Tab-separated table of C-alpha atoms and ligand atoms in Angstrom:
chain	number	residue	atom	x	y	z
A	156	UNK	CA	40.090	3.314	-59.707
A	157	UNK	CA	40.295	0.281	-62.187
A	158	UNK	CA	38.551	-3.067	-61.351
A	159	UNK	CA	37.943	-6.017	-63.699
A	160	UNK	CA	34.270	-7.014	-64.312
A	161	UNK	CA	32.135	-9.372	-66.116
A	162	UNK	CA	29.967	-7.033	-68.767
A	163	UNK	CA	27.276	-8.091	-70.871
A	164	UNK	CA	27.440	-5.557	-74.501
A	165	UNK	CA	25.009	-8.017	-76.266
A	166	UNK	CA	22.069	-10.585	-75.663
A	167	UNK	CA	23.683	-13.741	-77.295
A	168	UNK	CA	27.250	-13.240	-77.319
A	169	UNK	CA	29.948	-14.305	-74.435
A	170	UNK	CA	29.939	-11.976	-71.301
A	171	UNK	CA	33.655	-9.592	-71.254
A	172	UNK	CA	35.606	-9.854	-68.727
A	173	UNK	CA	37.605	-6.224	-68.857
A	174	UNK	CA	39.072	-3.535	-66.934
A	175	UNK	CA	36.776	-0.671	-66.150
A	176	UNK	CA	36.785	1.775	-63.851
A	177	UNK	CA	34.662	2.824	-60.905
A	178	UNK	CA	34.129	5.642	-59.521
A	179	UNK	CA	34.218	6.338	-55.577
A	180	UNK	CA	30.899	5.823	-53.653
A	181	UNK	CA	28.698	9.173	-53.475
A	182	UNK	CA	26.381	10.075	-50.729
A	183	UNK	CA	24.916	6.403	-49.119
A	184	UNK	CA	27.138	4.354	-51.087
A	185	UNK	CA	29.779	1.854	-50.499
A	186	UNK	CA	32.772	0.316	-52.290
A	187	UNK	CA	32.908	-3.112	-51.935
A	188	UNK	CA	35.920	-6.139	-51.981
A	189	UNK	CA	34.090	-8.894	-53.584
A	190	UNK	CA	35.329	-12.296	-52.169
A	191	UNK	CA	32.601	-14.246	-53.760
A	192	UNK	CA	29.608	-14.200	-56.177
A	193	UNK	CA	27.187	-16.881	-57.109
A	194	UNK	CA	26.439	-18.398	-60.360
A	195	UNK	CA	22.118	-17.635	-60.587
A	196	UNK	CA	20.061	-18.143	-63.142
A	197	UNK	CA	18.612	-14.894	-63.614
A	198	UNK	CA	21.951	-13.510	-64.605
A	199	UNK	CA	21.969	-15.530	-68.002
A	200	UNK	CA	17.927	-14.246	-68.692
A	201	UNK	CA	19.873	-11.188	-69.588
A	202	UNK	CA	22.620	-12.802	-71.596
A	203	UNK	CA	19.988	-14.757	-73.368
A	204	UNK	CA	17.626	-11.950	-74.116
A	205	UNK	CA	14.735	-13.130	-72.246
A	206	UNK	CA	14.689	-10.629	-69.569
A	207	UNK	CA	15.386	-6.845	-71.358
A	208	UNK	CA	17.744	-4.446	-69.768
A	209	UNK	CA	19.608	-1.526	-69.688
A	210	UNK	CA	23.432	-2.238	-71.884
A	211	UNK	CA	26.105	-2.547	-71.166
A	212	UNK	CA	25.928	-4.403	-67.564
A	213	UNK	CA	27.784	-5.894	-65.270
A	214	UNK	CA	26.178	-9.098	-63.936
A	215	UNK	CA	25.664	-10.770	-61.035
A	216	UNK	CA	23.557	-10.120	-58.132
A	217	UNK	CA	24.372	-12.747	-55.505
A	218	UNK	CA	27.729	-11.430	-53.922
A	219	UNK	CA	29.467	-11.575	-50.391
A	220	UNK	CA	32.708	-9.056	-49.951
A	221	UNK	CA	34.876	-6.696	-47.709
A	222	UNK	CA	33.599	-2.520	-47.371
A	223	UNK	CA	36.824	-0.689	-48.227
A	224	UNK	CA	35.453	2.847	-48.510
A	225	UNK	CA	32.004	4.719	-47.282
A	226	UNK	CA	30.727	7.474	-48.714
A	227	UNK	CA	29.044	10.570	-46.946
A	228	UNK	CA	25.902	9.526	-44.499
A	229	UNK	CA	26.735	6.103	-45.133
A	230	UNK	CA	25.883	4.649	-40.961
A	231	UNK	CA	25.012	1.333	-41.238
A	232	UNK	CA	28.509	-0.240	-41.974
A	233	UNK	CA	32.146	0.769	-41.888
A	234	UNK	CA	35.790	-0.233	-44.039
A	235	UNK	CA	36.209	-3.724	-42.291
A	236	UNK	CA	32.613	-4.879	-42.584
A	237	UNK	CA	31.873	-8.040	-44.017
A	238	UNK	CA	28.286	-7.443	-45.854
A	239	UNK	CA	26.125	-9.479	-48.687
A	240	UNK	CA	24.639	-7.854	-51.070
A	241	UNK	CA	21.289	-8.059	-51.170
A	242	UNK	CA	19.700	-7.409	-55.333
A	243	UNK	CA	16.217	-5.673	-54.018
A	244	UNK	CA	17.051	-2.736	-52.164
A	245	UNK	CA	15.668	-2.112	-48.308
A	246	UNK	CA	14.870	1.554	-48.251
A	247	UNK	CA	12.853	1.119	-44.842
A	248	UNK	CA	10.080	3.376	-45.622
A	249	UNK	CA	7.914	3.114	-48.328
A	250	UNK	CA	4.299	0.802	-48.148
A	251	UNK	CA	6.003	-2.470	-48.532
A	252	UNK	CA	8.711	-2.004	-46.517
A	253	UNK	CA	7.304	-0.851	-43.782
A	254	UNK	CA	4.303	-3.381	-44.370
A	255	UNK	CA	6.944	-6.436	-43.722
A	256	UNK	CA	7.636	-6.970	-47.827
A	257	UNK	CA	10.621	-5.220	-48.152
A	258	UNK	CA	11.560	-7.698	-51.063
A	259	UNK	CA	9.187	-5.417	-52.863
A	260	UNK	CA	10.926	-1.975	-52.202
A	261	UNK	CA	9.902	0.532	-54.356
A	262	UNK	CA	13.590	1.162	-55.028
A	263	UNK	CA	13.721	-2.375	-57.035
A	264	UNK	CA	11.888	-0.891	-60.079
A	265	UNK	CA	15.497	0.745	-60.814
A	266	UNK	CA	16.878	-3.399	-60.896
A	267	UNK	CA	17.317	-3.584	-64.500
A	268	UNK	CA	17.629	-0.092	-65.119
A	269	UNK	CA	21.146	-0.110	-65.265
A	270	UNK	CA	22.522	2.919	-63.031
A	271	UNK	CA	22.291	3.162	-58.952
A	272	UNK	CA	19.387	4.846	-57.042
A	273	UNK	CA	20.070	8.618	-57.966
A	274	UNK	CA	20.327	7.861	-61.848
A	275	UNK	CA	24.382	8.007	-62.502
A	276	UNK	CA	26.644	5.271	-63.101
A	277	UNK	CA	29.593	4.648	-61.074
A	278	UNK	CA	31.356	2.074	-63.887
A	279	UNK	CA	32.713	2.938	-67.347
A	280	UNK	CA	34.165	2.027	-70.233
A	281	UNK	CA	35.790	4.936	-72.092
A	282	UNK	CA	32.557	6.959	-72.350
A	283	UNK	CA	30.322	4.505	-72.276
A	284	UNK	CA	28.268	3.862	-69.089
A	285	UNK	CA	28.024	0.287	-67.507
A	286	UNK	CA	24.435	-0.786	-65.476
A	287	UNK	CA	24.827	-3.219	-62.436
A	288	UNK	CA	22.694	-5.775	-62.741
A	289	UNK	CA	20.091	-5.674	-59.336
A	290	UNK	CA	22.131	-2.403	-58.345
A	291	UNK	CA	24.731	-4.688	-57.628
A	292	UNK	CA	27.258	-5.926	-60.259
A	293	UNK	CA	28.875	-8.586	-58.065
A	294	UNK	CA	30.701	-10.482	-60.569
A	295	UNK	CA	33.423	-7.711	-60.467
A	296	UNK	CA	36.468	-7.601	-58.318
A	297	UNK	CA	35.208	-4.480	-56.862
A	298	UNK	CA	31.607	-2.355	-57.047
A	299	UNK	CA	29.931	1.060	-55.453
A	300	UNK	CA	26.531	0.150	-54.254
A	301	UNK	CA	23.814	1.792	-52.175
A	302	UNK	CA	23.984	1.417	-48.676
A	303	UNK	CA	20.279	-0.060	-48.726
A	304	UNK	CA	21.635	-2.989	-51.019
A	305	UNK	CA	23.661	-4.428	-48.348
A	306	UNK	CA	23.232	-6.340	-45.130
A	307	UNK	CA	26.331	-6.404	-42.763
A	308	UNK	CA	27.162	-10.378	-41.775
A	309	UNK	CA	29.520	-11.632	-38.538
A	310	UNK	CA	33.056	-12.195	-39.483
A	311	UNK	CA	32.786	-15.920	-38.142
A	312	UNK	CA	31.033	-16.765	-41.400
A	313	UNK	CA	33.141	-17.845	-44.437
A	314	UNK	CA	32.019	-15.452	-47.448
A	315	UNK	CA	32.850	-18.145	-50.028
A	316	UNK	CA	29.646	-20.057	-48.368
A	317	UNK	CA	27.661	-17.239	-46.757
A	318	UNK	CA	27.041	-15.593	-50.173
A	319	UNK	CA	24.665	-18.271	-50.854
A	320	UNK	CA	22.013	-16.539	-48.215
A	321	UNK	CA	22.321	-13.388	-50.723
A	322	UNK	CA	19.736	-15.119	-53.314
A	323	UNK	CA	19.082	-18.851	-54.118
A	324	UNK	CA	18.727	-19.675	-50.203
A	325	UNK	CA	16.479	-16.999	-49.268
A	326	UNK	CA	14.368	-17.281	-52.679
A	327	UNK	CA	13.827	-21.291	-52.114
A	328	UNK	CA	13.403	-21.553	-48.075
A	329	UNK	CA	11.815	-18.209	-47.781
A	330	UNK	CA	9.149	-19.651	-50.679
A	331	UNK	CA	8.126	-22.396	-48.773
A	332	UNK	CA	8.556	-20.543	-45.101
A	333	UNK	CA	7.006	-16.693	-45.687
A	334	UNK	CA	4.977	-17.551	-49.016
A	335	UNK	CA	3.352	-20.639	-49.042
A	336	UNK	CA	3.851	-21.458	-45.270
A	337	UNK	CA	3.536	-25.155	-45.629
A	338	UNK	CA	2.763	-26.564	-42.432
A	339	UNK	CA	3.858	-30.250	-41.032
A	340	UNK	CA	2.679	-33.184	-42.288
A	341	UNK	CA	1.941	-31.495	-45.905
A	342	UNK	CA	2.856	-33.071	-49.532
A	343	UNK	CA	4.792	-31.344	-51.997
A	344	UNK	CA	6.129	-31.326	-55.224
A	345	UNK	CA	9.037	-29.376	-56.514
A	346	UNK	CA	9.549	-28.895	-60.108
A	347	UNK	CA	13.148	-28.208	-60.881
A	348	UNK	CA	16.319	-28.868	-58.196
A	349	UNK	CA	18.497	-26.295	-59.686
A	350	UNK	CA	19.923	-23.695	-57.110
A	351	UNK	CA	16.483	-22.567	-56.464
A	352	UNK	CA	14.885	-25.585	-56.632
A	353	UNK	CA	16.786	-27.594	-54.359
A	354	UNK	CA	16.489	-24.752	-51.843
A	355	UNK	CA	13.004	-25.226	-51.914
A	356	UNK	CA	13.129	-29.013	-51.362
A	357	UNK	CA	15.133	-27.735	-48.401
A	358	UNK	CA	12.871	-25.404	-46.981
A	359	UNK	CA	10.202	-28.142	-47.119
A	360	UNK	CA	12.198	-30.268	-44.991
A	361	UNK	CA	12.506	-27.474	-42.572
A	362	UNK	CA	9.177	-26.854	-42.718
A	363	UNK	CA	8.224	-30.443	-41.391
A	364	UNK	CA	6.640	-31.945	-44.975
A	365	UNK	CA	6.281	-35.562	-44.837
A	366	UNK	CA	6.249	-36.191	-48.537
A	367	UNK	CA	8.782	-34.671	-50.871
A	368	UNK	CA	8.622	-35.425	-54.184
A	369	UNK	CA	11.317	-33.268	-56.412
A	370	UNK	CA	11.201	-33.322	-59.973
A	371	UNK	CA	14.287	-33.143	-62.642
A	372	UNK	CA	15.465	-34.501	-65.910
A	373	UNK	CA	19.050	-34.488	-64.139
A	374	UNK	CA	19.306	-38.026	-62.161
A	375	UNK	CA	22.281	-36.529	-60.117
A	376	UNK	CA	20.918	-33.736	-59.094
A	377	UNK	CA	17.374	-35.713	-57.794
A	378	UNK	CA	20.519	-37.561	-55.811
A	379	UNK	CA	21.070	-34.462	-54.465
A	380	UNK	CA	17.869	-33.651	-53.951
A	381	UNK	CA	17.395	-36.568	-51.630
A	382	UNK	CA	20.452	-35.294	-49.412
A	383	UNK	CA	18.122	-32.305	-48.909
A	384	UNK	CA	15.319	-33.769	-47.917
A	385	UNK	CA	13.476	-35.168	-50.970
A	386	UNK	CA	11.324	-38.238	-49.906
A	387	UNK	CA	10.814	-39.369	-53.378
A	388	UNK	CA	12.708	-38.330	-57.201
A	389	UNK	CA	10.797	-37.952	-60.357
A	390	UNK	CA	13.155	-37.703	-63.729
A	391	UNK	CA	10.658	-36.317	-66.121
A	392	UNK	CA	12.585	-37.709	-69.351
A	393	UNK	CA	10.991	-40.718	-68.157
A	394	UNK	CA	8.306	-40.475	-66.377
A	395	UNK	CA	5.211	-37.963	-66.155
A	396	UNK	CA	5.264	-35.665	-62.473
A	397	UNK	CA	1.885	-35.266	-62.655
A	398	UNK	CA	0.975	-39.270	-62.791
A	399	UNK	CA	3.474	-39.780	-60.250
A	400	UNK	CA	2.361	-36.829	-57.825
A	401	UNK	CA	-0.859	-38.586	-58.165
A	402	UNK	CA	-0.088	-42.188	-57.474
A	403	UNK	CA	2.267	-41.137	-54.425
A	404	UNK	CA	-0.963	-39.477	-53.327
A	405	UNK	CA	-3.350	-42.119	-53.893
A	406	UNK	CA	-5.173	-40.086	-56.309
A	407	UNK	CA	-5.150	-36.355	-54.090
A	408	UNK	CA	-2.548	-34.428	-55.597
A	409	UNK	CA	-0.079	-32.458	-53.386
A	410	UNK	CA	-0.667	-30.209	-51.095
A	411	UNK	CA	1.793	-27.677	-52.110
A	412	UNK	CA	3.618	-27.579	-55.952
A	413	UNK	CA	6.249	-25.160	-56.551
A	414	UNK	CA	7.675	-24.481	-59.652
A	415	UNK	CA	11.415	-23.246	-60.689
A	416	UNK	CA	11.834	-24.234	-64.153
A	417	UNK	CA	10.059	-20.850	-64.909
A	418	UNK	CA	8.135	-22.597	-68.473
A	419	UNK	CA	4.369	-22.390	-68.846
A	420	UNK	CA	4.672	-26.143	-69.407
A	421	UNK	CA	5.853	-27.082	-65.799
A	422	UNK	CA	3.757	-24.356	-64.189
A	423	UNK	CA	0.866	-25.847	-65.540
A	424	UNK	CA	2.154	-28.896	-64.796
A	425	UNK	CA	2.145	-27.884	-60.790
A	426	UNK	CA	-1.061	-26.594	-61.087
A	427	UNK	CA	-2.061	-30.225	-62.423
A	428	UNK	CA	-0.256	-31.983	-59.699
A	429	UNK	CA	-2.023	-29.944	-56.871
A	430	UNK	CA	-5.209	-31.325	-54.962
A	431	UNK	CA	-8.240	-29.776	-52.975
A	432	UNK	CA	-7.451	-26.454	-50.516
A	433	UNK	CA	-3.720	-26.504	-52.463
A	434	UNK	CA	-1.218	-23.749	-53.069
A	435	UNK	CA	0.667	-23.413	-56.479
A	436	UNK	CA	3.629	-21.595	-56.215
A	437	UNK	CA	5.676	-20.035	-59.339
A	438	UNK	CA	9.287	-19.318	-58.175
A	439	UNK	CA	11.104	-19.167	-61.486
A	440	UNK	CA	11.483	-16.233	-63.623
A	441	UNK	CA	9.552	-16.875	-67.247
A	442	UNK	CA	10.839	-15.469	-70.461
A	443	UNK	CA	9.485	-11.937	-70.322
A	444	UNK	CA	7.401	-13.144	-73.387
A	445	UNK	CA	5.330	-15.752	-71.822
A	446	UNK	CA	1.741	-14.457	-71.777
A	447	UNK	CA	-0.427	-17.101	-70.357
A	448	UNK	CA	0.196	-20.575	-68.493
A	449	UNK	CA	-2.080	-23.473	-68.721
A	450	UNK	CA	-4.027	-23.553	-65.708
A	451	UNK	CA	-7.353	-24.984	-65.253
A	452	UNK	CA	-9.841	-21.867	-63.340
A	453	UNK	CA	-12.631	-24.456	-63.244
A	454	UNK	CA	-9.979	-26.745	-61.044
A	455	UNK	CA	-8.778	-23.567	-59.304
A	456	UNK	CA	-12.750	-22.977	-58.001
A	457	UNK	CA	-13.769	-26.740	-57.468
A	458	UNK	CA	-10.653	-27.464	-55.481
A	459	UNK	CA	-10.189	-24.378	-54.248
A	460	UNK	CA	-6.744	-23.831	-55.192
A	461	UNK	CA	-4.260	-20.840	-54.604
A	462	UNK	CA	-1.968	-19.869	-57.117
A	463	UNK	CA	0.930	-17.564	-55.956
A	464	UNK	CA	4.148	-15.940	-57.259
A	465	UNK	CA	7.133	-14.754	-55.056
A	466	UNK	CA	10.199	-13.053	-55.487
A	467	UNK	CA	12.963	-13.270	-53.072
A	468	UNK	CA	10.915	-15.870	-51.345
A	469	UNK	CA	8.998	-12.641	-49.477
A	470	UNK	CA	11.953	-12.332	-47.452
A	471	UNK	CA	13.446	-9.473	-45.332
A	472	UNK	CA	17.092	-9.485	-45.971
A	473	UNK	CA	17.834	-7.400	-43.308
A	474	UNK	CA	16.182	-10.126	-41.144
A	475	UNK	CA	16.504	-13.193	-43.206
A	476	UNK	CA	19.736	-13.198	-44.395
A	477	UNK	CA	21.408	-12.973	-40.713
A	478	UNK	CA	18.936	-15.471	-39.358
A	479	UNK	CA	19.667	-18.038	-42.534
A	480	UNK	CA	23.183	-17.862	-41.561
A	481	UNK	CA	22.735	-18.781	-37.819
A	482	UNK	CA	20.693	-21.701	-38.802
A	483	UNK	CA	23.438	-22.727	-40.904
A	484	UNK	CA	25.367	-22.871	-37.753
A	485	UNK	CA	23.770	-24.384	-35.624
A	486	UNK	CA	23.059	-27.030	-38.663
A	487	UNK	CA	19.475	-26.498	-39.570
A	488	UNK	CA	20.423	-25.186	-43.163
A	489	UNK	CA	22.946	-26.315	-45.752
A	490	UNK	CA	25.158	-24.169	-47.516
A	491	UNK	CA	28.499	-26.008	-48.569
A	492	UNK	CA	26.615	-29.150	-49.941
A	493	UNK	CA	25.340	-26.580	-52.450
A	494	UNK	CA	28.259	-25.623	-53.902
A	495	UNK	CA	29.204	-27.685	-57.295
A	496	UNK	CA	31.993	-25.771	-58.587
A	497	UNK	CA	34.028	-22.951	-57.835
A	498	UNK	CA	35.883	-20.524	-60.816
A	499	UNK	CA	37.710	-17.583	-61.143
A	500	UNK	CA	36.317	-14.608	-62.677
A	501	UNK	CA	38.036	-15.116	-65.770
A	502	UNK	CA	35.885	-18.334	-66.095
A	503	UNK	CA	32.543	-16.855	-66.170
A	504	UNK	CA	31.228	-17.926	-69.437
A	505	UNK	CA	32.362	-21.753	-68.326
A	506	UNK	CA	30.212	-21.337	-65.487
A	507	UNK	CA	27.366	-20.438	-67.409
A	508	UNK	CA	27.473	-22.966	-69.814
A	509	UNK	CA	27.639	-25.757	-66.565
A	510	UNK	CA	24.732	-24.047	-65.623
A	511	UNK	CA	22.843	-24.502	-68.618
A	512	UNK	CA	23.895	-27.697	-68.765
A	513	UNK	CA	22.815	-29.028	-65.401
A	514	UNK	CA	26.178	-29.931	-64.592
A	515	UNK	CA	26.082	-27.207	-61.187
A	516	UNK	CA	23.808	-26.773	-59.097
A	517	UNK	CA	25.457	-23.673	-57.506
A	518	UNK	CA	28.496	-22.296	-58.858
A	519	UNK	CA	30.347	-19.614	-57.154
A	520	UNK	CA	33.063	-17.363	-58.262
A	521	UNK	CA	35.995	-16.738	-55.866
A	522	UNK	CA	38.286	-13.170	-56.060
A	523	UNK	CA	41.541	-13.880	-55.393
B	194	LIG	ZN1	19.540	-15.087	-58.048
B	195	LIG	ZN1	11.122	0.314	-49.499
């Protein structure tokens, strides 16, 4: 069949939007109705070269749609289903799955590969052969994708909302929740209240923190911040986190820092922030060329720091992304105050560029 996606041909130039064509699902695979797709960040690391990958692609990995068709063996959903995707796959039985880390599947090596788990393509242009970004490929009015990359949702949920658990919510909360584990009464920093970012400041709140201090160079969205929990706003243009994480402190540093500006610059400033028996934690995805951050290992021994990384906020999206969406309603998590903007698919590279600019916080594109 034909279906219009966003495609990425070259690092640096505007994403397509054009009519392709997909094939049906194979063997564990299922087509998919998108209804909505979030604007991330990691998307545009592709468009802007920093993060290398298989081209053409179709982008987007945050997604929330309708099944339509099942291929053969497919048992876990049916043509009705409402499902988001989720962009690491859950195969359920190798180490890390089955060691409770099944945001680090085997099966995600293939993320950036470009075609789905058994090494074909189900979109095309002509001859040539289109990846989906994360397996997925969500900015497209319709997509094929494993049955592992998807976790079905209850229909009482609005999709345009709920596709928010597929990747920014579950990557902030689950950061501060499953990663660092921040217990009550802790101080943190959070460097960055973008869509992850501001997630995080979230999960803090959750979490019971008592001091909150997020960090931006966008005044608004430190505004926002404070609807989310943030005790105290930082806009580095004018003034430096790390003095102010220490004067809030009376000299200690934080307890936790996390970082989602993904720059060696702000990680080391975290890791600068932090105080005795603290936890640095890098969220953001760095340029694939970043080699080394500036972090002090004499500090890391005499205060006996812990510096982490995370992806997917070590969450179980089989598990998490159900359970974030029954905390939204019962109003322990917020989804709708996330959403900035909304576009059409057409708009894509307009999203982007809001992103860039700071001017969303999460964007998310509707299918008519
Ligand atoms: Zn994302
Ligand atoms: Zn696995």
């Amino acid at each position: 069949m034909k279906t219009r996606t966003a495609v990425l041909y070259t690092p640096g130039e505007p994403i397509r939007i054009e009519e392709i064509e997909l094939d049906p699902p194979k063997e564990h695979e299922v087509q998919i109705r998108m209804v909505a797709a979030g604007i991330c960040h990691s998307d545009y690391h592709m468009v802007s070269g920093e993060l290398p990958g298989y081209l053409p692609m179709a982008l987007g990995h945050e997604g929330a749609g309708v099944v339509e068709e099942v291929g053969p063996q497919v048992t876990n959903c049916k043509p009705g289903d409402h499902v988001i995707l989720s962009w690491i796959p859950s195969c359920g039985k190798c180490y890390y799955c089955v060691s409770g880390h099944s945001n680090l599947c085997n099966l995600g090596a293939g993320t950036l590969m470009g075609p789905l788990l058994d090494g074909t393509f189900r979109m095309h242009n002509g001859t040539a052969n289109i990846g989906q970004f994360c397996l997925v490929g969500s900015f497209s009015e319709r997509t094929v994708v494993s049955d592992m990359s998807l976790v079905v949702i209850d229909k009482e949920y609005a999709l345009n909302r709920a596709v928010l658990v597929g990747c920014g919510v579950p990557t902030g909360v689950g950061a501060v929740i499953h990663r660092a584990r921040v217990v009550p009464g802790s101080t943190v920093m959070v460097i960055g209240c973008g869509g992850i970012g501001i997630n995080i400041v979230q999960g803090a709140a959750l979490a019971g923190a008592r001091m909150i201090i997020a960090v931006d160079i966008h005044d608004w969205k430190l505004e926002k911040a404070k609807e989310f929990g943030a005790t105290h706003t930082v806009n580095a243009r004018n003034e430096d986190p790390v003095a102010k994480a220490m004067e809030l402190t009376w000299g200690l540093g934080v307890d936790y820092a996390f970082e989602a500006i993904a720059t060696p610059e702000t990680i080391g400033q975290a890791a600068a922030a932090t105080g005795k028996n603290s936890t640095i934690v890098v969220v953001g995805l760095t340029p694939a060329t970043a080699q080394s951050i500036p972090v002090s290992p004499l500090m890391l021994v005499l205060y006996q720091k812990t510096l982490m990384g995370t992806l997917y906020g070590d969450s179980q999206p089989l598990n998490d992304i159900p359970n974030l969406l029954k905390m939204y309603k019962v109003g322990k998590i917020k989804l709708d105050e996330l959403v900035s903007r909304t576009y059409t698919l057409d708009q894509i590279n307009e999203a982007y560029a809001d992103l860039i600019a700071g001017r969303i916080i999460r964007g998310v594109v509707e299918f008519s």
